[in-house]
Coordinates of C-alpha atoms in Angstrom, one line a residue:
X158 CA -39.6 42.2 -3.8
X159 CA -40.2 45.7 -4.0
X160 CA -38.8 48.3 -1.6
X161 CA -35.9 51.0 -2.0
X162 CA -32.0 50.8 0.0
X163 CA -33.1 53.4 1.8
X164 CA -29.8 55.1 3.8
X165 CA -31.3 56.5 6.2
X166 CA -33.4 54.0 7.3
X167 CA -31.2 53.1 10.8
X168 CA -33.2 50.4 12.9
X169 CA -33.3 49.7 16.4
X170 CA -30.3 47.9 16.8
X171 CA -27.9 50.6 15.9
X172 CA -27.3 49.6 11.7
X173 CA -29.4 50.8 8.4
X174 CA -30.9 48.0 7.0
X175 CA -29.5 48.6 3.5
X176 CA -26.0 47.5 5.8
X177 CA -27.1 43.5 6.7
X178 CA -27.1 42.1 3.7
X179 CA -30.2 40.7 3.7
X180 CA -34.0 41.4 2.6
X181 CA -34.7 45.1 3.3
X182 CA -38.3 46.8 3.6
X183 CA -37.6 50.2 4.0
X184 CA -40.3 51.8 2.4
X185 CA -42.1 54.1 4.6
X186 CA -45.7 53.9 3.3
X187 CA -47.1 50.6 3.3
X188 CA -49.0 49.0 0.4
X189 CA -46.2 48.4 -1.5
X190 CA -44.2 45.5 -0.7
X191 CA -43.8 42.5 -2.1
X192 CA -47.3 40.3 -1.7
X193 CA -49.3 43.4 -0.7
X194 CA -52.1 44.6 -2.6
X195 CA -51.7 47.9 -3.7
X196 CA -53.2 51.3 -1.9
X197 CA -54.1 48.9 1.2
X198 CA -52.1 50.5 3.7
X199 CA -52.4 54.1 2.4
X200 CA -49.8 55.6 1.0
X201 CA -49.2 57.2 4.9
X202 CA -50.2 61.6 3.3
X203 CA -53.4 61.4 4.6
X204 CA -52.7 59.6 7.7
X205 CA -54.1 60.6 11.2
X206 CA -51.6 61.6 14.0
X207 CA -49.8 59.2 15.5
X208 CA -51.0 58.0 18.8
X209 CA -49.1 58.5 21.7
X210 CA -51.1 59.7 24.3
X211 CA -52.2 57.2 27.3
X212 CA -55.8 58.5 27.0
X213 CA -56.5 57.6 23.6
X214 CA -54.8 54.3 23.8
X215 CA -56.4 53.4 27.1
X216 CA -59.8 52.0 25.9
X217 CA -58.1 50.3 22.4
X218 CA -55.5 48.5 24.9
X219 CA -58.3 47.3 27.2
X220 CA -59.9 46.0 23.9
X221 CA -57.3 44.4 22.7
X222 CA -56.6 42.5 26.5
X223 CA -59.9 41.6 26.7
X224 CA -60.5 39.8 23.3
X225 CA -57.3 38.2 23.9
X226 CA -58.7 37.0 27.1
X227 CA -61.2 34.8 25.8
X228 CA -58.8 33.1 23.2
X229 CA -56.0 33.0 26.2
X230 CA -58.2 31.2 28.8
X231 CA -60.6 29.0 26.4
X232 CA -58.1 26.0 26.9
X233 CA -57.6 25.9 30.6
X234 CA -60.9 26.6 31.2
X235 CA -62.5 24.3 29.8
X236 CA -59.7 21.4 30.9
X237 CA -60.7 21.5 34.1
X238 CA -64.8 20.7 33.6
X239 CA -64.4 17.9 31.0
X240 CA -65.3 15.3 34.0
X241 CA -68.8 17.2 34.1
X242 CA -69.2 17.5 30.7
X243 CA -68.4 14.1 29.8
X244 CA -71.2 12.9 32.5
X245 CA -73.4 15.3 31.3
X246 CA -72.9 14.5 27.3
X247 CA -71.6 11.4 27.1
X248 CA -68.5 10.9 24.3
X249 CA -65.8 9.8 26.6
X250 CA -64.1 8.6 23.7
X251 CA -64.1 11.6 21.7
X252 CA -64.2 14.5 23.9
X253 CA -60.3 15.2 23.4
X254 CA -61.6 16.3 20.4
X255 CA -63.0 19.9 22.5
X256 CA -59.4 20.8 22.3
X257 CA -58.3 19.0 19.1
X258 CA -61.3 20.4 17.0
X259 CA -60.5 24.1 18.8
X260 CA -56.9 24.1 17.8
X261 CA -57.3 23.0 14.0
X262 CA -59.5 25.3 13.4
X263 CA -57.4 28.3 15.1
X264 CA -54.3 27.0 13.1
X265 CA -55.3 26.7 9.9
X266 CA -57.5 29.7 9.6
X267 CA -54.5 32.5 10.6
X268 CA -52.9 32.8 7.5
X269 CA -56.8 33.6 6.6
X270 CA -56.9 36.4 8.9
X271 CA -53.3 37.6 8.8
X272 CA -53.9 38.1 4.7
X273 CA -57.6 40.0 5.2
X274 CA -56.6 42.2 7.5
X275 CA -54.0 43.5 5.1
X276 CA -56.1 43.5 2.5
X277 CA -59.3 44.9 4.4
X278 CA -58.3 46.0 7.8
X279 CA -57.7 44.6 11.1
X280 CA -61.0 46.5 12.7
X281 CA -63.5 44.3 10.9
X282 CA -61.5 41.2 11.1
X283 CA -61.0 41.9 14.6
X284 CA -65.0 42.6 14.9
X285 CA -65.7 39.5 12.4
X286 CA -63.4 36.8 15.0
X287 CA -64.9 38.3 18.4
X288 CA -68.7 37.6 17.1
X289 CA -67.7 34.7 15.7
X290 CA -66.1 33.3 19.0
X291 CA -69.2 34.3 20.9
X292 CA -71.6 32.6 18.6
X293 CA -69.5 29.6 19.2
X294 CA -69.4 30.4 23.0
X295 CA -73.5 30.1 23.0
X296 CA -73.8 27.2 21.0
X297 CA -71.3 25.7 23.0
X298 CA -73.8 26.3 25.9
X299 CA -76.4 24.9 24.0
X300 CA -74.9 21.7 23.1
X301 CA -77.2 18.8 23.2
X302 CA -74.2 15.8 22.6
X303 CA -71.3 15.4 22.3
X304 CA -71.1 15.7 18.3
X305 CA -72.7 19.3 19.1
X306 CA -70.3 20.5 21.6
X307 CA -67.5 19.3 19.5
X308 CA -69.0 21.4 16.1
X309 CA -69.0 24.1 18.4
X310 CA -65.7 24.7 19.4
X311 CA -64.8 24.1 16.1
X312 CA -67.0 27.5 15.4
X313 CA -65.2 28.7 18.9
X314 CA -62.3 28.1 17.2
X315 CA -62.7 30.3 13.6
X316 CA -63.5 32.6 16.0
X317 CA -60.2 32.4 18.2
X318 CA -58.0 32.3 14.9
X319 CA -59.4 36.2 13.9
X320 CA -58.5 37.1 17.4
X321 CA -54.9 35.4 17.9
X322 CA -53.4 36.6 14.6
X323 CA -55.4 39.8 14.6
X324 CA -54.9 41.8 18.1
X325 CA -51.1 40.9 18.2
X326 CA -51.3 42.8 14.9
X327 CA -53.2 45.6 15.9
X328 CA -50.9 45.9 19.5
X329 CA -47.7 46.4 16.4
X330 CA -49.6 48.9 14.5
X331 CA -50.9 51.2 17.9
X332 CA -46.9 51.4 19.6
X333 CA -44.0 52.3 18.0
X334 CA -41.0 50.4 18.2
X335 CA -39.5 51.5 20.6
X336 CA -43.4 51.1 22.7
X337 CA -43.8 47.8 21.7
X338 CA -41.9 45.7 24.7
X339 CA -44.8 48.1 27.0
X340 CA -47.8 46.3 24.8
X341 CA -46.5 43.0 24.5
X342 CA -45.6 42.6 28.1
X343 CA -49.4 43.2 29.3
X344 CA -50.4 40.7 26.3
X345 CA -48.0 37.9 27.9
X346 CA -49.4 39.1 31.1
X347 CA -53.0 38.0 29.7
X348 CA -51.7 34.3 29.1
X349 CA -49.8 34.2 32.6
X350 CA -53.3 35.6 34.3
X351 CA -55.1 32.7 32.1
X352 CA -52.9 30.1 33.2
X353 CA -53.4 30.2 36.7
X354 CA -57.3 32.3 36.7
X355 CA -58.8 29.6 34.3
X356 CA -58.7 26.2 36.2
X357 CA -60.0 28.0 39.0
X358 CA -63.0 29.8 37.2
X359 CA -63.8 26.5 35.7
X360 CA -63.6 24.5 38.2
X361 CA -66.0 26.3 40.8
X362 CA -68.2 27.2 37.7
X363 CA -68.1 23.6 37.3
X364 CA -68.4 22.3 41.2
X365 CA -71.0 25.1 41.9
X366 CA -73.0 25.6 39.1
X367 CA -73.0 24.2 35.4
X368 CA -70.8 23.2 32.8
X369 CA -72.8 25.9 30.5
X370 CA -71.3 28.6 32.0
X371 CA -67.8 27.9 31.3
X372 CA -68.8 29.1 27.9
X373 CA -71.8 31.6 28.7
X374 CA -68.5 33.5 31.2
X375 CA -67.5 34.8 27.6
X376 CA -70.2 36.6 27.1
X377 CA -70.1 39.7 28.9
X378 CA -66.7 40.0 28.3
X379 CA -66.9 39.7 24.7
X380 CA -69.5 42.0 24.6
X381 CA -67.4 44.5 26.8
X382 CA -64.6 44.0 23.8
X383 CA -67.1 44.1 21.0
X384 CA -67.9 47.5 22.3
X385 CA -64.8 49.1 23.2
X386 CA -63.5 47.6 19.6
X387 CA -66.5 49.7 17.6
X388 CA -66.1 52.8 19.5
X389 CA -62.7 53.7 19.9
X390 CA -60.7 52.2 17.3
X391 CA -60.1 53.7 14.5
X392 CA -57.7 52.4 11.4
X393 CA -56.4 55.6 9.0
X394 CA -58.7 56.0 6.0
X395 CA -57.4 54.3 3.1
X396 CA -57.4 54.9 -0.9
X397 CA -59.8 53.1 -2.8
X398 CA -57.5 50.6 -5.0
X399 CA -57.6 51.3 -8.5
X400 CA -58.9 47.6 -8.7
X401 CA -61.0 45.5 -6.5
X402 CA -59.2 43.7 -3.4
X403 CA -59.2 39.9 -4.3
X404 CA -59.3 37.2 -1.6
X405 CA -57.1 33.5 -3.0
X406 CA -60.7 31.5 -1.6
X407 CA -59.1 28.4 -3.6
X408 CA -55.9 29.0 -1.5
X409 CA -57.3 29.2 1.9
X410 CA -59.7 26.2 1.2
X411 CA -56.2 24.5 0.2
X412 CA -54.6 25.7 3.5
X413 CA -57.6 24.7 5.5
X414 CA -57.7 21.6 4.1
X415 CA -53.9 20.9 4.5
X416 CA -53.8 21.6 7.7
X417 CA -57.0 19.9 8.7
X418 CA -55.4 16.4 7.4
X419 CA -52.1 17.0 8.6
X420 CA -53.4 18.5 12.3
X421 CA -55.5 15.5 12.8
X422 CA -53.0 12.9 11.7
X423 CA -50.5 14.5 14.5
X424 CA -53.2 14.8 17.5
X425 CA -55.0 11.4 16.6
X426 CA -52.1 9.2 15.4
X427 CA -51.0 6.9 19.0
X428 CA -54.5 7.3 20.3
X429 CA -57.0 6.9 18.0
X430 CA -55.2 4.6 16.1
X431 CA -51.6 3.3 15.4
X432 CA -48.9 5.6 13.7
X433 CA -48.6 2.8 11.1
X434 CA -52.0 1.9 10.3
X435 CA -53.9 2.6 7.6
X436 CA -56.1 5.5 9.0
X437 CA -52.1 7.4 9.9
X438 CA -50.9 6.5 7.2
X439 CA -53.8 7.7 4.3
X440 CA -54.3 11.6 6.5
X441 CA -50.2 12.1 6.0
X442 CA -50.4 10.9 2.4
X443 CA -53.5 13.1 1.8
X444 CA -51.9 16.2 3.6
X445 CA -48.9 15.2 1.5
X446 CA -50.8 15.2 -2.2
X447 CA -52.8 18.8 -0.9
X448 CA -49.7 20.4 0.5
X449 CA -48.4 20.4 -2.8
X450 CA -51.9 21.2 -4.5
X451 CA -51.6 24.5 -2.1
X452 CA -48.3 25.3 -3.2
X453 CA -49.2 25.6 -7.0
X454 CA -52.7 27.4 -6.2
X455 CA -50.8 29.8 -3.7
X456 CA -47.9 30.5 -7.0
X457 CA -50.8 31.3 -9.6
X458 CA -52.5 33.4 -7.3
X459 CA -52.6 36.9 -7.3
X460 CA -53.0 37.3 -3.8
X461 CA -52.1 34.1 -2.0
X462 CA -53.0 33.7 1.7
X463 CA -49.4 32.6 1.6
X464 CA -46.9 34.2 0.1
X465 CA -44.0 33.5 -1.6
X466 CA -42.0 36.1 0.4
X467 CA -43.0 34.9 4.0
X468 CA -40.0 32.5 3.1
X469 CA -37.5 34.1 0.9
X470 CA -37.0 37.2 3.3
X471 CA -34.5 35.3 6.0
X472 CA -35.7 37.4 8.7
X473 CA -39.6 36.2 8.5
X474 CA -38.3 32.8 8.2
X475 CA -35.7 32.3 10.4
X476 CA -38.4 33.9 13.3
X477 CA -41.4 31.5 11.7
X478 CA -38.6 28.3 12.3
X479 CA -37.9 29.1 15.8
X480 CA -41.1 29.8 17.0
X481 CA -42.5 26.8 15.5
X482 CA -39.4 25.3 17.9
X483 CA -41.0 27.1 20.6
X484 CA -44.0 25.5 20.0
X485 CA -42.8 22.3 19.7
X486 CA -40.4 22.4 23.0
X487 CA -43.6 24.4 24.7
X488 CA -45.1 21.1 25.3
X489 CA -43.0 19.3 27.4
X490 CA -43.8 21.5 30.5
X491 CA -47.1 22.6 29.9
X492 CA -48.3 19.0 28.9
X493 CA -46.2 17.1 30.7
X494 CA -44.8 18.6 33.9
X495 CA -48.2 18.4 35.7
X496 CA -48.3 14.5 35.1
X497 CA -44.6 14.3 36.4
X498 CA -45.8 16.7 39.6
X499 CA -48.7 14.5 40.8
X500 CA -47.3 11.2 39.6
X501 CA -44.0 11.3 40.7
X502 CA -44.3 14.4 43.5
X503 CA -47.4 13.0 44.6
X504 CA -48.8 16.9 44.5
X505 CA -52.5 17.8 44.3
X506 CA -53.8 19.1 41.6
X507 CA -53.4 22.5 42.4
X508 CA -50.1 22.2 43.7
X509 CA -49.5 20.6 40.6
X510 CA -50.6 23.2 38.8
X511 CA -48.5 25.9 40.9
X512 CA -45.4 24.2 39.4
X513 CA -46.3 24.5 36.1
X514 CA -47.7 28.5 36.9
X515 CA -44.3 29.8 38.1
X516 CA -43.4 29.8 34.7
X517 CA -46.2 32.2 33.7
X518 CA -45.2 34.5 36.2
X519 CA -41.4 34.8 35.2
X520 CA -41.8 35.2 31.6
X521 CA -43.7 38.3 31.2
X522 CA -41.0 40.0 33.4
X523 CA -38.1 39.4 31.4
X524 CA -40.8 39.9 28.7
X525 CA -41.2 43.8 29.6
X526 CA -37.5 44.6 30.5
X527 CA -36.4 42.4 27.1
X528 CA -36.5 46.2 25.1
X529 CA -33.1 47.5 26.7
X530 CA -31.2 44.3 26.2
X531 CA -32.3 44.1 22.4
X532 CA -31.6 48.2 22.3
X533 CA -28.2 47.8 23.1
X534 CA -27.5 44.6 21.5
X535 CA -29.6 43.9 18.7
X536 CA -32.5 41.5 18.0
X537 CA -31.1 38.5 17.2
X538 CA -28.7 37.8 20.1
X539 CA -31.0 38.5 22.8
X540 CA -33.0 36.0 21.3
X541 CA -30.0 33.5 21.4
X542 CA -29.2 34.2 25.0
X543 CA -32.6 33.6 26.0
X544 CA -33.0 29.9 24.2
X545 CA -29.8 29.5 24.4
X546 CA -29.9 29.8 28.4
X547 CA -33.8 27.6 27.5
X548 CA -31.3 25.2 26.3
X549 CA -29.6 24.8 29.6
X550 CA -32.2 25.0 31.6
X551 CA -33.9 21.8 29.8
X552 CA -31.2 20.0 30.0
X553 CA -30.9 20.3 33.6
X554 CA -34.1 18.8 34.1
X555 CA -33.4 15.2 33.9
X556 CA -30.6 15.6 36.4
X557 CA -32.6 16.4 39.3
X558 CA -32.9 13.8 42.4
X559 CA -35.4 11.2 42.0
X560 CA -38.3 11.9 44.2
X561 CA -36.9 15.8 44.8
X562 CA -38.8 17.9 46.6
X563 CA -41.2 20.1 44.3
X564 CA -39.0 23.6 45.0
X565 CA -36.6 21.6 42.5
X566 CA -39.2 21.8 39.2
X567 CA -40.3 25.4 39.8
X568 CA -37.1 26.8 40.1
X569 CA -36.1 25.7 37.1
X570 CA -39.6 26.5 35.6
X571 CA -39.5 30.3 36.7
X572 CA -35.9 30.1 35.3
X573 CA -37.0 28.6 31.9
X574 CA -40.2 31.1 31.4
X575 CA -37.2 34.1 32.4
X576 CA -35.3 32.8 29.2
X577 CA -38.2 32.0 27.4
X578 CA -39.6 36.3 27.9
X579 CA -36.9 37.0 26.5
X580 CA -36.7 34.9 23.2
X581 CA -39.9 35.2 22.2
X582 CA -40.5 38.9 22.2
X583 CA -37.9 40.2 20.5
X584 CA -38.5 37.9 17.9
X585 CA -41.9 39.0 17.7
X586 CA -41.6 42.7 18.0
X587 CA -38.3 42.8 15.6
X588 CA -40.2 40.4 12.5
X589 CA -43.2 43.2 13.1
X590 CA -41.1 46.0 12.9
X591 CA -39.0 44.7 9.4
X592 CA -42.3 45.1 7.3
X593 CA -44.9 47.6 6.8
X594 CA -48.7 48.2 7.7
X595 CA -49.7 46.3 4.3
X596 CA -47.9 43.0 5.1
X597 CA -47.8 43.1 8.8
X598 CA -50.8 41.4 9.3
X599 CA -50.1 38.3 7.3
X600 CA -46.5 38.3 9.2
X601 CA -47.5 38.1 12.2
X602 CA -50.1 35.0 10.9
X603 CA -47.3 33.1 9.7
X604 CA -45.0 33.7 12.9
X605 CA -48.3 32.4 15.0
X606 CA -49.3 29.8 12.8
X607 CA -45.5 28.1 12.7
X608 CA -45.7 28.1 16.8
X609 CA -48.9 26.5 16.8
X610 CA -48.1 23.4 14.1
X611 CA -45.2 23.3 16.3
X612 CA -47.2 22.8 19.6
X613 CA -49.3 20.0 17.4
X614 CA -46.2 18.6 15.6
X615 CA -44.7 18.1 20.0
X616 CA -48.0 16.6 21.5
X617 CA -47.7 13.8 18.6
X618 CA -43.4 13.3 18.8
X619 CA -43.1 13.7 22.8
X620 CA -46.2 11.6 23.5
X621 CA -44.8 9.3 21.1
X622 CA -41.6 9.1 23.2
X623 CA -43.1 9.4 26.2
X624 CA -45.5 6.3 25.6
X625 CA -42.0 4.2 24.3
X626 CA -40.0 4.7 27.3
X627 CA -43.0 4.0 29.6
X628 CA -43.6 0.8 27.6
X629 CA -40.2 -0.2 27.3
X630 CA -39.6 0.6 31.5
X631 CA -43.0 -2.2 32.1
X632 CA -42.2 -4.5 29.7
X633 CA -39.3 -5.4 32.3
X634 CA -41.4 -4.8 35.4
X635 CA -40.4 -6.9 38.3
X636 CA -44.8 -7.1 38.3
X637 CA -47.7 -8.1 35.7
X638 CA -51.1 -6.5 35.3
X639 CA -49.7 -3.2 35.4
X640 CA -51.0 0.2 33.1
X641 CA -49.7 0.0 29.7
X642 CA -49.4 3.7 28.5
X643 CA -49.1 7.4 30.4
X644 CA -52.4 8.5 31.0
X645 CA -53.7 5.3 32.9
X646 CA -50.3 4.9 34.7
X647 CA -51.1 8.3 36.0
X648 CA -55.0 7.3 37.0
X649 CA -53.1 4.4 38.7
X650 CA -51.1 6.4 41.1
X651 CA -53.9 8.9 41.8
X652 CA -54.5 5.7 43.8
X653 CA -53.2 4.6 46.6
X654 CA -54.2 1.4 47.7
X655 CA -54.2 0.2 43.7
X656 CA -51.0 -1.2 44.2
X657 CA -48.0 -2.2 46.1
X658 CA -45.5 -0.1 47.2
X659 CA -43.1 -1.4 45.2
X660 CA -45.4 -1.4 42.3
X661 CA -45.8 2.4 43.5
X662 CA -41.8 2.8 43.2
X663 CA -42.0 1.1 39.8
X664 CA -44.4 3.2 38.2
X665 CA -42.9 6.5 39.4
X666 CA -39.6 6.0 38.4
X667 CA -40.9 4.9 35.4
X668 CA -42.9 7.7 34.7
X669 CA -39.5 10.1 35.7
X670 CA -37.9 8.2 33.0
X671 CA -40.4 8.9 30.7
X672 CA -40.6 13.2 31.5
X673 CA -36.6 13.4 31.3
X674 CA -37.0 11.9 27.8
X675 CA -39.3 14.5 27.2
X676 CA -37.3 17.0 28.2
X677 CA -34.3 16.0 26.3
X678 CA -36.7 16.0 23.2
X679 CA -37.7 19.4 24.3
X680 CA -34.0 20.9 24.5
X681 CA -32.9 19.2 21.2
X682 CA -36.4 21.5 20.1
X683 CA -34.6 24.3 21.6
X684 CA -31.3 23.9 19.5
X685 CA -32.7 23.6 16.5
X686 CA -34.6 27.0 17.3
X687 CA -30.3 28.4 18.3
X688 CA -29.7 26.6 14.8
X689 CA -32.0 28.4 13.0
X690 CA -31.0 31.8 14.3
X691 CA -27.8 31.3 14.6
X692 CA -27.6 30.4 11.1
X693 CA -30.5 31.6 8.3
X694 CA -31.2 35.0 10.9
X695 CA -29.2 38.0 9.7
X696 CA -26.6 39.6 12.4
X697 CA -28.9 42.8 12.1
X698 CA -32.7 43.0 11.8
X699 CA -33.5 45.3 8.9
X700 CA -35.8 47.6 10.6
X701 CA -38.2 49.8 8.4
X702 CA -39.0 53.5 9.4
X703 CA -42.1 54.2 10.4
X704 CA -42.5 58.3 10.9
X705 CA -44.7 58.3 7.6
X706 CA -46.5 54.9 7.8
X707 CA -50.0 55.0 9.1
X708 CA -51.1 54.5 12.6
X709 CA -54.1 53.2 14.0
X710 CA -55.5 55.8 16.9
X711 CA -58.6 55.7 19.5
X712 CA -61.8 57.8 19.7
X713 CA -59.8 60.2 22.5
X714 CA -56.9 61.0 19.9
X715 CA -58.8 62.0 16.9
X716 CA -60.8 64.4 19.3
X717 CA -57.2 65.5 20.2
X718 CA -56.4 66.2 16.7
X719 CA -59.2 68.1 15.8
X720 CA -59.6 70.2 18.7

């Protein structure tokens, strides 16, 4: 890995990067790090002034928040309109692909967009992502059947992948290290607001207008974001590279195909077909072969989509694994807690949503305050404290009394959000600060890619755990004719007159046990994250200096500089 051992390079953790004994990249000018395109980031000598005024940042930050809102609100707003969509278009047996198809497209394109943003700049990638997302939204609104709607959701996902990765990368470019928690807290607030507002807006549009408006509402939001990006976001001029930048299209196609097959196997396994059936084994086998082929292609590529240094550098590799485990454990509260709240506690959908939403209230608060912790004790130790607390909270969930009060899980989710805010943000800020401009897009995309893959694996794994526990409990049920999977049990419990009091209580206890086991599994994922940080992450993250690194600016800053 290229880079010099600069003794004056003092990181936010209070130590020199050269003292860590880990991989370092202390070149101030990007474009010289391992795996970067020569000249891609400029040498910093002709960079515009650092962006320091709120006047210049304001429209750019607004564009980032609107762009993130498009991706954040998408899943929650669509989920509430599923009954209306199925009633209009049909396709009940495949409607889950409205979410799976979108997730597949976002996940497998993240590495490609990260590399493209490092090679050609963030602005063109973000603009392309917004346009593609809006095209997908228009097509979704015009869908004539479920197959068409699923295909157009994939188009949306192709744009969503560019939005998620590029917005996070620009946020790191826009703010120096000490101020990054500010923008990251704002982006976290977008996700928190979307988690609460999405179901409300989706329900209102589906109930009082038409489900097609849940896609058309993206158009004005996306148009404003697009205008702000085009008008106010200015990247530094970069010298023309000696050789024309090459895009590893073969590697991109291999990554896309591998990810698509693997995630399809995880999403559909145990749902559309048994885990040990021919389709599942065939998909897993084919994805393993394609994964091996991808490694061969990437090793031979001059500019690989997923460069080897992403996994050779201890800091990036440990953060990738830790945030992959975060995606895994997040399935427990986001997927299974609403079922627990409705089936065990007997709450309605709105109240059940509130039990979950309290987690999104505390998460941005601790994320915004985390810089006061990691500036004192370092990124790694801050994240260890956060995930350690999350581990204890997840283990406390199975200890809740049955049936319990709604405030019991709500309190745990409030604490869990606070712990995870202290865990995730320091890792993202820390890992982005260990690389230069020309590697930041790829690094950010690799982190988000691992988190998305972890989420997909968690959905499949914990779904199998919950259904397995439920099946074992129903096998010994005192009555016959009971449902045989978690979704069917949840639907049966929604109709009080469908079952006897004894059968209802038995099913509620069975669901309680199934969700308890899921939370134990989530605690195991937290333990994996903790282990990755303790054993792999360097004691101090090798933060590079940024005094001469190019910084993206807003239009107002350029006017101030010229005057």
